[in-house]
Amino acid sequence: MQNPEELAQEALSYLDLAQKLEEEKDIENAISHYQKAADFLKQSGFLMHRIQEIYDRIGELKEFLKKETLYQQIQTKAQIEQLQDRAFNLLEGAKKLEFDGFFEDAIQQYLSAIQLLVQAGWSESQLFDVKTKINKLTQDIEKKKTIQQPQQHIPELQKPTTQILQEEKPQVVGMFGQKSSIGKAEVIEQFRAKRKHEEDIQNQAFEHIDAAKMFEKDKKFDNAILNYERAIELLTSIGWSAQIQNIQTLIAKLKKDKREFESIQAQHSTFLETSDIEEQKVILEQEVELKKEKLNEFDSKKKHEEQIQFKAFNLIDIGNRLERERKYAEAIKKFNQAIEHLRSIEWDSYIQPIVNLVNQIKDKQKREQIADQLKEKRQKNLTILQDSIYKKQKAQVVKSTKELDNKRKEYEEKRKDEIRKEEALFTILDKADKILKEKDFANAINEYQKALSILADLGSGWETYTSMIKNTISNVDNLKNSQLTKKIEEQKKLEEKEREELEFQKQIAIHLDKERNRLKKKEIVIKDREEEIEFFENRKNIAFEFLDSAIDSLKQAEYEKTILAYQNAANNFAEIQWMEEIPLIEESIREVEELQRTQNILKQKKLQDAIERQKEEEEFQKQISKYLQQEREKLKKKDVELMEREKQAKYREERRIAGFKLLEEAQNNVKQGNFDDAIEILKYAINFFADIEWQNEINLIQNSIIEIENKKREVELQNQIRMQTELDREKQERIFQDYVTNEMKTQKDKLRERKIILREREKELASREKKKQEAFNLLEKAQDFLSHGKFDDVLEIYYNVVNLLAQIQWTEEIPIIQEAIQNIENRKRENELNKQKIMQKSIKKEAADKAFIEQIKHQRERKRVEVLKEKEQTEIQKQLSAQNLAKQQKAFSLMEDGDILIEERRFNEVISNYNKAIELLKGIGWEEGYLILLRENIQTIESKKREYEKEKQIEFEIALKQQKEDELFQKRISEYMVKEQAKFKAKEIEIRKREDLLKNMENRKLEAFKIMDNADKLLNNGDYDGSIKNYLQVEILLNEINFPTGVIREMIQRIQEKKREENTNKMKELELNLRRQQEEQLFQQQILEKINLEEQKMKEKQEKLLKQEELRVIEEQRKQQAFNVLEQAQKKIEQNKFDDAIDLYNNAKEIFIEIQWREQVNLIEKAIITIENKKREAEIQKQKELEESLNQEKLESTFHKNLVKEMKIERDELRKREISFREREKELAYREKRKEESFKLLEQAQNYLSQGKFDNALEIYQNVANIFAQIQWTDEIPI
């Protein structure tokens, strides 16, 4: 198990991590780290009061996370909206480009718009329209390309014999060799017509918009709106959706302006009706002017509004930016300015969101401020916790000798490394010097650069070498440059020689170029021939491909494709002038057309049959759909009924809740004993339960009302009984008091009548002497206790002495002793107060001392940490020696010993320790900052020492003063006691006087009787405690005069018995009250149980209703499922999938059997029979079609066989031609190869000529002549 310190340390590390994560905005991880930190703090037992703060912070962060997610959602929404806006702008731009005829640019814009919409989260179905538009445009582009494809011009051959192809582009050849491009022309015409139609619609729309604007200027709003609406209709027909939205906003604005204008006109018309004609003219003129002014005002107001609007939105943007930059005050200022601007133009709908945003920013600002405060708090707590942990980890600060040895080894290794680098440096410099002697300047500079890099690694102290090496590098560079100039001069001489040679080579090159040009011309002629052959070959292959595709499409009965393929093949053959094959192809086209006609006739027959079948199916489906429609209407009616039931159930639920609330209120009134209020509430609750027809509950409430009324009567009866018992008790007390007073009167009479029987003189004197001696002994004992400060014992003795003096009738001494008692009590109180003051002072002192010590430690530790941080880098460089570390450690240990000595108040030793520490730290080169702090600490300790000495002196003086006062007090009391003893001895003779004694006794007696009268009065008033106290006083007084007190003792006992009896009565009353309360609780519990039972019954009822509702819902779902199945079956019938339809009808039948719909089951059975009949008919039809298709296939196969035979013959002939073409191609390829070789040799010969190697050049020219002879280029051989 981990120590509390380790747990606290882990808590600290988690808190640090949490704060970092919070700064990095990783809130979720921060929360988990805060949670772990709180758990570790709980386990460690440190800073328990801070755990709640951590949990508060976790709560705040969770709240912040929620708000952040909301903010992110809003941001993502805004981003999506931005993306959508950009996409819509692109779509509008694409439409404009499409309209202008730039289809490729439009496609690019459409694609970029799709990318933006995909980013905004649009699905494939939403993007379908745009994609279809792109496909349409690509098709248009392809058509355009086919139309505008440039004609291929075949170049004319130089010889008239080789001119085979025409100068025109090969065109499409018809059935009889006619050239035509009818298909292309049709496509072009269609495209142009479509474009013209769109342009016409567009022009019409713009005309309407212009007209609308004119009407708007003339204040003819209805005409303007009509024109705008007509423009919308026209633009929707050509798919201009973006422009439609703008026009709709204009229409809305016009409607608003129209309302305002009409209201103004109405006011004017009312005014005009009431005034004269002349006045009206004047007014009309004024109105015209007013209108103009108002229009101007309106325009200026609009402009002003637009300016303010622009300013407001700019301010909002600036505010958002400032908020992101966390400049909340400035952001709020900007938002407030925006609000003022919007208010000035009465844009109230925009103000509230901005106000909400401002409030959010303020909340955010507050949260961040609180977070900063919490951070500061946590930082303080962390420092406190670190200090506490640091105290316990002092032992770990001292580093072991092994660590010091490791550091020493590291230093030695570092030193060795530096020596190695120095050696490497000097070797490189030597090498560079050697290279420099060899005049290899570039390598020398490289070596010097290496030396510079080593110097940079060596660090400080080598700066002089770097400057020297840099100077040498610059010198070497200058030498290198001078060497280059020499080389350049030599190069110039060589160039002059080369120039002379080049002039000779140029002459030869010119001659060769002439020859090359002549050869190239010849090559072009050959290439033209080759291209012609390639063109023939391509066209031939394409023609054969078309023939193959025609055969394939014929096999698949695609006759139009076959005809088209045959036509294409014929065209290709016409292009390469293979006229023999064209009649064969035309014959096959005719045969295919014949086949197509026969197939079309068959198809028409099939169509007629299918139409008849479809009619029958439609009739059947109409029956089913009509039935389904009826059932749906029934379901709708049931849904309405259900809605009404739900409303009624909701109303009932509300009334039930209100009723139960009233029952709870009634229950509370019953608990408080407000039975009338409870009955009224229950009666009111009956109305609620009557509304929802809960008769059982009403009966229960009525029974409860009856029970509450019975309970009310019982309570009233109990109150009457309690009143009666109280009256009886009062009567008994009066009887007892009368009895007591009578008894006391008789006793008083007896006491007054009785004579004082004097005791024997000798016995009385002996007893008095004995008691007197006892009193003196007690006084001596009290003096001893007083000298020791035992005030409680002294007071007890003095009270005993007072009783003894009262017994021997020394009444004069009693007040003196009582005065002494008072003095001692005062002294005791003073002593206790002094003790308290001393305790408080010592507590304050200890607290101050602790604070002082903690302050010194904290300051020193903080400064020490700062200094250690500053010294970390210097220590790394200097590598503190073991001796310095030991001195530093010794200094810290002296300071720590000083802290312990401060607690023991040994200030001189503390100061000497600090001085030693300062000397040690100074010796190892610590900075003045920390030493100044230590000196300040010494000054504060010296001031603390002076304060402590002063306090000590004051305490000593106070103690002396107290001692003197105590001695004086004891002396005074002892003197007083001596005097009193002398008095006692003197008075002994006087006390013996009988007369004084008798008088005294009489007086005491009278006083006692007075107190007795007072006691009687208190007894009559029922104050038993007061009467007992008075009777006890009487007993003391009578004891003083040795009067018999048995009657008084008996009286006291009787009063005590009476008091006990009264207490028992009170206890009985309490028991009765408790029983009553218990009964009431039982009664309330019974009512509660009844109500709970009823609630339980209600819940059961509700559950039953819910189950019924669920069953009904399931039935409805099954019904709906059955109808869906029937709809699927209907679709299957339409698709002629009769087996699937029958299966679906059977499924629907099972569902209707399950929900017991017999009528529907019969209907479905009938439908299944009809479908089976249709299925059989369809199968018979299929068999017929199969037979027909087999016959057709036979015809086609015979046709195919004939065609294949013909094609084979044609292919054989073509292959023969192909062989001859290939042989020719091989020959041409060989010639081309040899020609290339000859040109390469000629270039080589030219190179030899340029180098002056004439023999080699002659040899090559001979080889070239041989090659030209091989390829039959006889014209070139003489050259």
mmCIF file of C-alpha atoms in Angstrom, residues 857-1140:
data_model
loop_
_atom_site.group_PDB
_atom_site.id
_atom_site.type_symbol
_atom_site.label_atom_id
_atom_site.label_comp_id
_atom_site.label_asym_id
_atom_site.label_seq_id
_atom_site.Cartn_x
_atom_site.Cartn_y
_atom_site.Cartn_z
ATOM 1 C CA LYS A 857 10.857 28.578 5.471
ATOM 2 C CA HIS A 858 8.537 29.467 2.633
ATOM 3 C CA GLN A 859 10.573 32.530 1.606
ATOM 4 C CA ARG A 860 13.806 30.611 1.831
ATOM 5 C CA GLU A 861 12.427 27.611 -0.029
ATOM 6 C CA ARG A 862 10.926 29.755 -2.774
ATOM 7 C CA LYS A 863 14.131 31.694 -3.221
ATOM 8 C CA ARG A 864 16.103 28.491 -3.032
ATOM 9 C CA VAL A 865 13.987 26.950 -5.789
ATOM 10 C CA GLU A 866 14.446 30.086 -7.927
ATOM 11 C CA VAL A 867 18.192 30.112 -7.318
ATOM 12 C CA LEU A 868 18.453 26.376 -7.987
ATOM 13 C CA LYS A 869 16.549 26.888 -11.272
ATOM 14 C CA GLU A 870 18.908 29.715 -12.213
ATOM 15 C CA LYS A 871 21.908 27.676 -11.197
ATOM 16 C CA GLU A 872 20.868 24.522 -13.035
ATOM 17 C CA GLN A 873 22.440 25.653 -16.296
ATOM 18 C CA THR A 874 25.547 27.087 -14.621
ATOM 19 C CA GLU A 875 25.934 23.844 -12.658
ATOM 20 C CA ILE A 876 25.678 21.862 -15.897
ATOM 21 C CA GLN A 877 28.491 23.953 -17.406
ATOM 22 C CA LYS A 878 30.690 24.231 -14.327
ATOM 23 C CA GLN A 879 29.968 20.736 -12.972
ATOM 24 C CA LEU A 880 30.017 21.559 -9.224
ATOM 25 C CA SER A 881 32.660 19.633 -7.387
ATOM 26 C CA ALA A 882 31.834 17.180 -4.586
ATOM 27 C CA GLN A 883 33.298 19.602 -2.014
ATOM 28 C CA ASN A 884 30.976 22.442 -3.153
ATOM 29 C CA LEU A 885 27.967 20.118 -3.032
ATOM 30 C CA ALA A 886 28.887 19.032 0.469
ATOM 31 C CA LYS A 887 29.220 22.711 1.511
ATOM 32 C CA GLN A 888 25.893 23.522 -0.050
ATOM 33 C CA GLN A 889 24.277 20.558 1.710
ATOM 34 C CA LYS A 890 25.883 21.583 5.004
ATOM 35 C CA ALA A 891 24.521 25.119 4.561
ATOM 36 C CA PHE A 892 20.997 23.764 3.981
ATOM 37 C CA SER A 893 21.272 21.428 6.991
ATOM 38 C CA LEU A 894 22.429 24.404 9.177
ATOM 39 C CA MET A 895 19.392 26.367 8.017
ATOM 40 C CA GLU A 896 17.087 23.423 8.760
ATOM 41 C CA ASP A 897 18.655 23.038 12.239
ATOM 42 C CA GLY A 898 18.035 26.766 12.626
ATOM 43 C CA ASP A 899 14.317 26.184 11.951
ATOM 44 C CA ILE A 900 14.199 23.592 14.742
ATOM 45 C CA LEU A 901 16.107 25.951 17.083
ATOM 46 C CA ILE A 902 13.599 28.751 16.313
ATOM 47 C CA GLU A 903 10.853 26.473 17.590
ATOM 48 C CA GLU A 904 12.946 25.911 20.775
ATOM 49 C CA ARG A 905 13.525 29.722 21.160
ATOM 50 C CA ARG A 906 17.327 29.398 20.833
ATOM 51 C CA PHE A 907 17.741 32.521 18.708
ATOM 52 C CA ASN A 908 21.505 33.059 19.199
ATOM 53 C CA GLU A 909 22.279 29.587 17.873
ATOM 54 C CA VAL A 910 19.875 30.176 14.950
ATOM 55 C CA ILE A 911 21.689 33.426 13.994
ATOM 56 C CA SER A 912 25.111 31.736 14.206
ATOM 57 C CA ASN A 913 23.786 28.847 11.974
ATOM 58 C CA TYR A 914 22.475 31.328 9.392
ATOM 59 C CA ASN A 915 25.781 33.255 9.383
ATOM 60 C CA LYS A 916 27.685 30.018 8.828
ATOM 61 C CA ALA A 917 25.276 29.064 6.016
ATOM 62 C CA ILE A 918 25.814 32.492 4.353
ATOM 63 C CA GLU A 919 29.613 32.048 4.514
ATOM 64 C CA LEU A 920 29.373 28.529 3.018
ATOM 65 C CA LEU A 921 27.030 29.601 0.180
ATOM 66 C CA LYS A 922 29.181 32.663 -0.495
ATOM 67 C CA GLY A 923 32.232 30.365 -0.702
ATOM 68 C CA ILE A 924 30.634 28.157 -3.377
ATOM 69 C CA GLY A 925 29.583 31.190 -5.490
ATOM 70 C CA TRP A 926 25.893 31.616 -4.744
ATOM 71 C CA GLU A 927 24.362 34.875 -5.961
ATOM 72 C CA GLU A 928 23.549 37.822 -3.705
ATOM 73 C CA GLY A 929 19.736 37.385 -4.126
ATOM 74 C CA TYR A 930 19.501 34.328 -1.897
ATOM 75 C CA LEU A 931 22.148 35.648 0.561
ATOM 76 C CA ILE A 932 20.203 38.912 0.935
ATOM 77 C CA LEU A 933 17.124 36.828 1.760
ATOM 78 C CA LEU A 934 19.123 34.936 4.437
ATOM 79 C CA ARG A 935 20.398 38.222 5.897
ATOM 80 C CA GLU A 936 16.846 39.540 5.966
ATOM 81 C CA ASN A 937 15.849 36.330 7.766
ATOM 82 C CA ILE A 938 18.645 36.949 10.356
ATOM 83 C CA GLN A 939 17.346 40.496 10.896
ATOM 84 C CA THR A 940 13.777 39.235 11.383
ATOM 85 C CA ILE A 941 15.073 36.525 13.824
ATOM 86 C CA GLU A 942 16.996 39.187 15.780
ATOM 87 C CA SER A 943 13.866 41.366 15.948
ATOM 88 C CA LYS A 944 11.910 38.254 17.038
ATOM 89 C CA LYS A 945 14.572 37.573 19.662
ATOM 90 C CA ARG A 946 14.239 41.130 21.007
ATOM 91 C CA GLU A 947 10.460 40.779 21.112
ATOM 92 C CA TYR A 948 10.786 37.429 22.912
ATOM 93 C CA GLU A 949 13.189 38.908 25.508
ATOM 94 C CA LYS A 950 10.821 41.845 26.056
ATOM 95 C CA GLU A 951 7.879 39.481 26.514
ATOM 96 C CA LYS A 952 9.937 37.357 28.899
ATOM 97 C CA GLN A 953 10.831 40.444 30.928
ATOM 98 C CA ILE A 954 7.171 41.573 31.020
ATOM 99 C CA GLU A 955 6.041 38.093 32.077
ATOM 100 C CA PHE A 956 8.699 38.031 34.818
ATOM 101 C CA GLU A 957 7.584 41.444 36.095
ATOM 102 C CA ILE A 958 3.900 40.368 36.044
ATOM 103 C CA ALA A 959 4.782 37.155 37.922
ATOM 104 C CA LEU A 960 6.725 39.180 40.559
ATOM 105 C CA LYS A 961 3.850 41.602 40.933
ATOM 106 C CA GLN A 962 1.386 38.711 41.275
ATOM 107 C CA GLN A 963 3.585 37.044 43.869
ATOM 108 C CA LYS A 964 3.792 40.243 45.886
ATOM 109 C CA GLU A 965 0.017 40.698 45.711
ATOM 110 C CA ASP A 966 -0.531 37.075 46.845
ATOM 111 C CA GLU A 967 1.901 37.519 49.742
ATOM 112 C CA LEU A 968 0.180 40.773 50.776
ATOM 113 C CA PHE A 969 -3.271 39.117 50.563
ATOM 114 C CA GLN A 970 -2.146 36.121 52.655
ATOM 115 C CA LYS A 971 -0.453 38.427 55.169
ATOM 116 C CA ARG A 972 -3.589 40.544 55.418
ATOM 117 C CA ILE A 973 -5.803 37.472 55.947
ATOM 118 C CA SER A 974 -3.410 35.979 58.534
ATOM 119 C CA GLU A 975 -3.303 39.304 60.389
ATOM 120 C CA TYR A 976 -7.031 39.523 60.134
ATOM 121 C CA MET A 977 -7.400 35.958 61.463
ATOM 122 C CA VAL A 978 -5.105 36.720 64.431
ATOM 123 C CA LYS A 979 -7.205 39.788 65.226
ATOM 124 C CA GLU A 980 -10.384 37.808 64.910
ATOM 125 C CA GLN A 981 -9.085 35.078 67.240
ATOM 126 C CA ALA A 982 -8.295 37.735 69.804
ATOM 127 C CA LYS A 983 -11.797 39.125 69.372
ATOM 128 C CA PHE A 984 -13.290 35.655 69.741
ATOM 129 C CA LYS A 985 -11.480 35.162 73.059
ATOM 130 C CA ALA A 986 -12.637 38.588 74.253
ATOM 131 C CA LYS A 987 -16.213 37.930 73.273
ATOM 132 C CA GLU A 988 -16.353 34.598 75.020
ATOM 133 C CA ILE A 989 -17.346 36.320 78.271
ATOM 134 C CA GLU A 990 -20.016 38.497 76.599
ATOM 135 C CA ILE A 991 -21.741 35.554 74.804
ATOM 136 C CA ARG A 992 -22.313 33.952 78.177
ATOM 137 C CA LYS A 993 -24.725 36.701 78.959
ATOM 138 C CA ARG A 994 -28.174 35.150 78.947
ATOM 139 C CA GLU A 995 -30.201 38.197 78.143
ATOM 140 C CA ASP A 996 -28.498 38.856 74.853
ATOM 141 C CA LEU A 997 -28.970 35.264 73.868
ATOM 142 C CA LEU A 998 -32.702 35.308 74.606
ATOM 143 C CA LYS A 999 -33.188 38.525 72.650
ATOM 144 C CA ASN A 1000 -31.280 37.114 69.737
ATOM 145 C CA MET A 1001 -33.322 33.930 69.818
ATOM 146 C CA GLU A 1002 -36.561 35.913 69.811
ATOM 147 C CA ASN A 1003 -35.482 37.965 66.837
ATOM 148 C CA ARG A 1004 -34.484 34.857 64.879
ATOM 149 C CA LYS A 1005 -37.786 33.288 65.754
ATOM 150 C CA LEU A 1006 -39.722 36.280 64.434
ATOM 151 C CA GLU A 1007 -37.678 36.281 61.230
ATOM 152 C CA ALA A 1008 -38.311 32.560 60.798
ATOM 153 C CA PHE A 1009 -42.077 33.060 61.232
ATOM 154 C CA LYS A 1010 -42.064 35.824 58.613
ATOM 155 C CA ILE A 1011 -40.311 33.522 56.116
ATOM 156 C CA MET A 1012 -42.822 30.797 57.006
ATOM 157 C CA ASP A 1013 -45.713 33.152 56.090
ATOM 158 C CA ASN A 1014 -44.017 33.839 52.767
ATOM 159 C CA ALA A 1015 -43.595 30.090 52.198
ATOM 160 C CA ASP A 1016 -47.341 29.600 52.822
ATOM 161 C CA LYS A 1017 -48.185 32.226 50.201
ATOM 162 C CA LEU A 1018 -45.905 30.531 47.645
ATOM 163 C CA LEU A 1019 -47.479 27.183 48.476
ATOM 164 C CA ASN A 1020 -50.976 28.607 47.898
ATOM 165 C CA ASN A 1021 -49.792 29.915 44.527
ATOM 166 C CA GLY A 1022 -48.508 26.412 43.614
ATOM 167 C CA ASP A 1023 -44.792 27.443 43.663
ATOM 168 C CA TYR A 1024 -43.549 24.325 45.484
ATOM 169 C CA ASP A 1025 -39.841 24.966 44.776
ATOM 170 C CA GLY A 1026 -40.009 28.515 46.210
ATOM 171 C CA SER A 1027 -41.903 27.365 49.347
ATOM 172 C CA ILE A 1028 -39.340 24.546 49.916
ATOM 173 C CA LYS A 1029 -36.468 27.067 49.683
ATOM 174 C CA ASN A 1030 -38.183 29.354 52.272
ATOM 175 C CA TYR A 1031 -38.858 26.415 54.617
ATOM 176 C CA LEU A 1032 -35.190 25.387 54.399
ATOM 177 C CA GLN A 1033 -34.198 28.988 55.319
ATOM 178 C CA VAL A 1034 -36.573 28.784 58.302
ATOM 179 C CA GLU A 1035 -34.944 25.504 59.357
ATOM 180 C CA ILE A 1036 -31.488 27.171 59.308
ATOM 181 C CA LEU A 1037 -32.724 30.154 61.360
ATOM 182 C CA LEU A 1038 -34.408 27.909 63.921
ATOM 183 C CA ASN A 1039 -31.295 25.719 64.099
ATOM 184 C CA GLU A 1040 -29.294 28.883 64.892
ATOM 185 C CA ILE A 1041 -31.409 29.397 68.028
ATOM 186 C CA ASN A 1042 -31.622 25.626 68.765
ATOM 187 C CA PHE A 1043 -35.371 25.670 68.176
ATOM 188 C CA PRO A 1044 -37.024 22.296 67.291
ATOM 189 C CA THR A 1045 -37.454 21.946 63.465
ATOM 190 C CA GLY A 1046 -39.248 18.568 63.167
ATOM 191 C CA VAL A 1047 -42.566 20.128 62.103
ATOM 192 C CA ILE A 1048 -40.807 22.163 59.348
ATOM 193 C CA ARG A 1049 -38.970 19.063 58.146
ATOM 194 C CA GLU A 1050 -42.302 17.191 58.026
ATOM 195 C CA MET A 1051 -43.862 20.101 56.085
ATOM 196 C CA ILE A 1052 -40.991 20.085 53.565
ATOM 197 C CA GLN A 1053 -41.482 16.338 53.046
ATOM 198 C CA ARG A 1054 -45.243 16.786 52.477
ATOM 199 C CA ILE A 1055 -44.639 19.579 49.917
ATOM 200 C CA GLN A 1056 -42.062 17.373 48.143
ATOM 201 C CA GLU A 1057 -44.611 14.529 48.009
ATOM 202 C CA LYS A 1058 -47.152 16.930 46.530
ATOM 203 C CA LYS A 1059 -44.580 18.074 43.966
ATOM 204 C CA ARG A 1060 -43.863 14.470 43.033
ATOM 205 C CA GLU A 1061 -47.593 13.792 42.710
ATOM 206 C CA GLU A 1062 -47.931 16.788 40.361
ATOM 207 C CA ASN A 1063 -45.002 15.565 38.305
ATOM 208 C CA THR A 1064 -46.609 12.134 37.980
ATOM 209 C CA ASN A 1065 -49.858 13.809 36.849
ATOM 210 C CA LYS A 1066 -47.901 15.734 34.229
ATOM 211 C CA MET A 1067 -46.243 12.518 33.067
ATOM 212 C CA LYS A 1068 -49.654 10.858 32.782
ATOM 213 C CA GLU A 1069 -50.873 13.777 30.688
ATOM 214 C CA LEU A 1070 -47.826 13.426 28.471
ATOM 215 C CA GLU A 1071 -48.512 9.707 28.069
ATOM 216 C CA LEU A 1072 -52.120 10.475 27.187
ATOM 217 C CA ASN A 1073 -50.994 13.024 24.574
ATOM 218 C CA LEU A 1074 -48.531 10.517 23.124
ATOM 219 C CA ARG A 1075 -51.240 7.856 22.940
ATOM 220 C CA ARG A 1076 -53.534 10.353 21.272
ATOM 221 C CA GLN A 1077 -50.826 11.205 18.726
ATOM 222 C CA GLN A 1078 -50.217 7.507 18.069
ATOM 223 C CA GLU A 1079 -53.932 6.966 17.513
ATOM 224 C CA GLU A 1080 -54.017 9.907 15.110
ATOM 225 C CA GLN A 1081 -51.009 8.501 13.250
ATOM 226 C CA LEU A 1082 -52.727 5.105 13.051
ATOM 227 C CA PHE A 1083 -55.832 6.805 11.708
ATOM 228 C CA GLN A 1084 -53.809 8.711 9.125
ATOM 229 C CA GLN A 1085 -51.936 5.543 8.227
ATOM 230 C CA GLN A 1086 -55.209 3.706 7.665
ATOM 231 C CA ILE A 1087 -56.410 6.523 5.362
ATOM 232 C CA LEU A 1088 -53.052 6.442 3.555
ATOM 233 C CA GLU A 1089 -53.226 2.672 3.118
ATOM 234 C CA LYS A 1090 -56.718 2.987 1.693
ATOM 235 C CA ILE A 1091 -55.597 5.715 -0.710
ATOM 236 C CA ASN A 1092 -52.547 3.637 -1.701
ATOM 237 C CA LEU A 1093 -54.799 0.604 -2.286
ATOM 238 C CA GLU A 1094 -57.000 2.711 -4.523
ATOM 239 C CA GLU A 1095 -53.939 4.044 -6.346
ATOM 240 C CA GLN A 1096 -52.754 0.475 -6.839
ATOM 241 C CA LYS A 1097 -56.177 -0.481 -8.204
ATOM 242 C CA MET A 1098 -56.027 2.539 -10.498
ATOM 243 C CA LYS A 1099 -52.593 1.526 -11.729
ATOM 244 C CA GLU A 1100 -53.864 -1.990 -12.414
ATOM 245 C CA LYS A 1101 -56.795 -0.485 -14.311
ATOM 246 C CA GLN A 1102 -54.426 1.685 -16.304
ATOM 247 C CA GLU A 1103 -52.164 -1.290 -17.019
ATOM 248 C CA LYS A 1104 -55.192 -3.260 -18.300
ATOM 249 C CA LEU A 1105 -56.184 -0.327 -20.485
ATOM 250 C CA LEU A 1106 -52.603 -0.004 -21.733
ATOM 251 C CA LYS A 1107 -52.499 -3.723 -22.559
ATOM 252 C CA GLN A 1108 -55.792 -3.420 -24.426
ATOM 253 C CA GLU A 1109 -54.388 -0.372 -26.234
ATOM 254 C CA GLU A 1110 -51.182 -2.269 -27.085
ATOM 255 C CA LEU A 1111 -53.235 -5.204 -28.418
ATOM 256 C CA ARG A 1112 -55.296 -2.760 -30.477
ATOM 257 C CA VAL A 1113 -52.103 -1.089 -31.763
ATOM 258 C CA ILE A 1114 -50.631 -4.507 -32.642
ATOM 259 C CA GLU A 1115 -53.913 -5.381 -34.428
ATOM 260 C CA GLU A 1116 -53.712 -2.063 -36.332
ATOM 261 C CA GLN A 1117 -50.062 -2.745 -37.193
ATOM 262 C CA ARG A 1118 -50.906 -6.243 -38.399
ATOM 263 C CA LYS A 1119 -53.786 -4.760 -40.425
ATOM 264 C CA GLN A 1120 -51.427 -2.200 -41.948
ATOM 265 C CA GLN A 1121 -48.916 -4.968 -42.580
ATOM 266 C CA ALA A 1122 -51.625 -6.960 -44.369
ATOM 267 C CA PHE A 1123 -52.514 -3.965 -46.539
ATOM 268 C CA ASN A 1124 -48.825 -3.425 -47.357
ATOM 269 C CA VAL A 1125 -48.581 -7.108 -48.324
ATOM 270 C CA LEU A 1126 -51.647 -6.707 -50.562
ATOM 271 C CA GLU A 1127 -50.040 -3.655 -52.220
ATOM 272 C CA GLN A 1128 -46.850 -5.685 -52.826
ATOM 273 C CA ALA A 1129 -48.981 -8.491 -54.262
ATOM 274 C CA GLN A 1130 -50.647 -5.993 -56.580
ATOM 275 C CA LYS A 1131 -47.184 -4.845 -57.795
ATOM 276 C CA LYS A 1132 -46.162 -8.478 -58.347
ATOM 277 C CA ILE A 1133 -49.307 -9.051 -60.437
ATOM 278 C CA GLU A 1134 -48.358 -5.989 -62.518
ATOM 279 C CA GLN A 1135 -44.902 -7.580 -63.006
ATOM 280 C CA ASN A 1136 -46.563 -10.980 -63.919
ATOM 281 C CA LYS A 1137 -44.921 -12.622 -60.868
ATOM 282 C CA PHE A 1138 -48.051 -14.661 -60.009
ATOM 283 C CA ASP A 1139 -46.399 -17.170 -57.645
ATOM 284 C CA ASP A 1140 -44.966 -14.371 -55.513
#
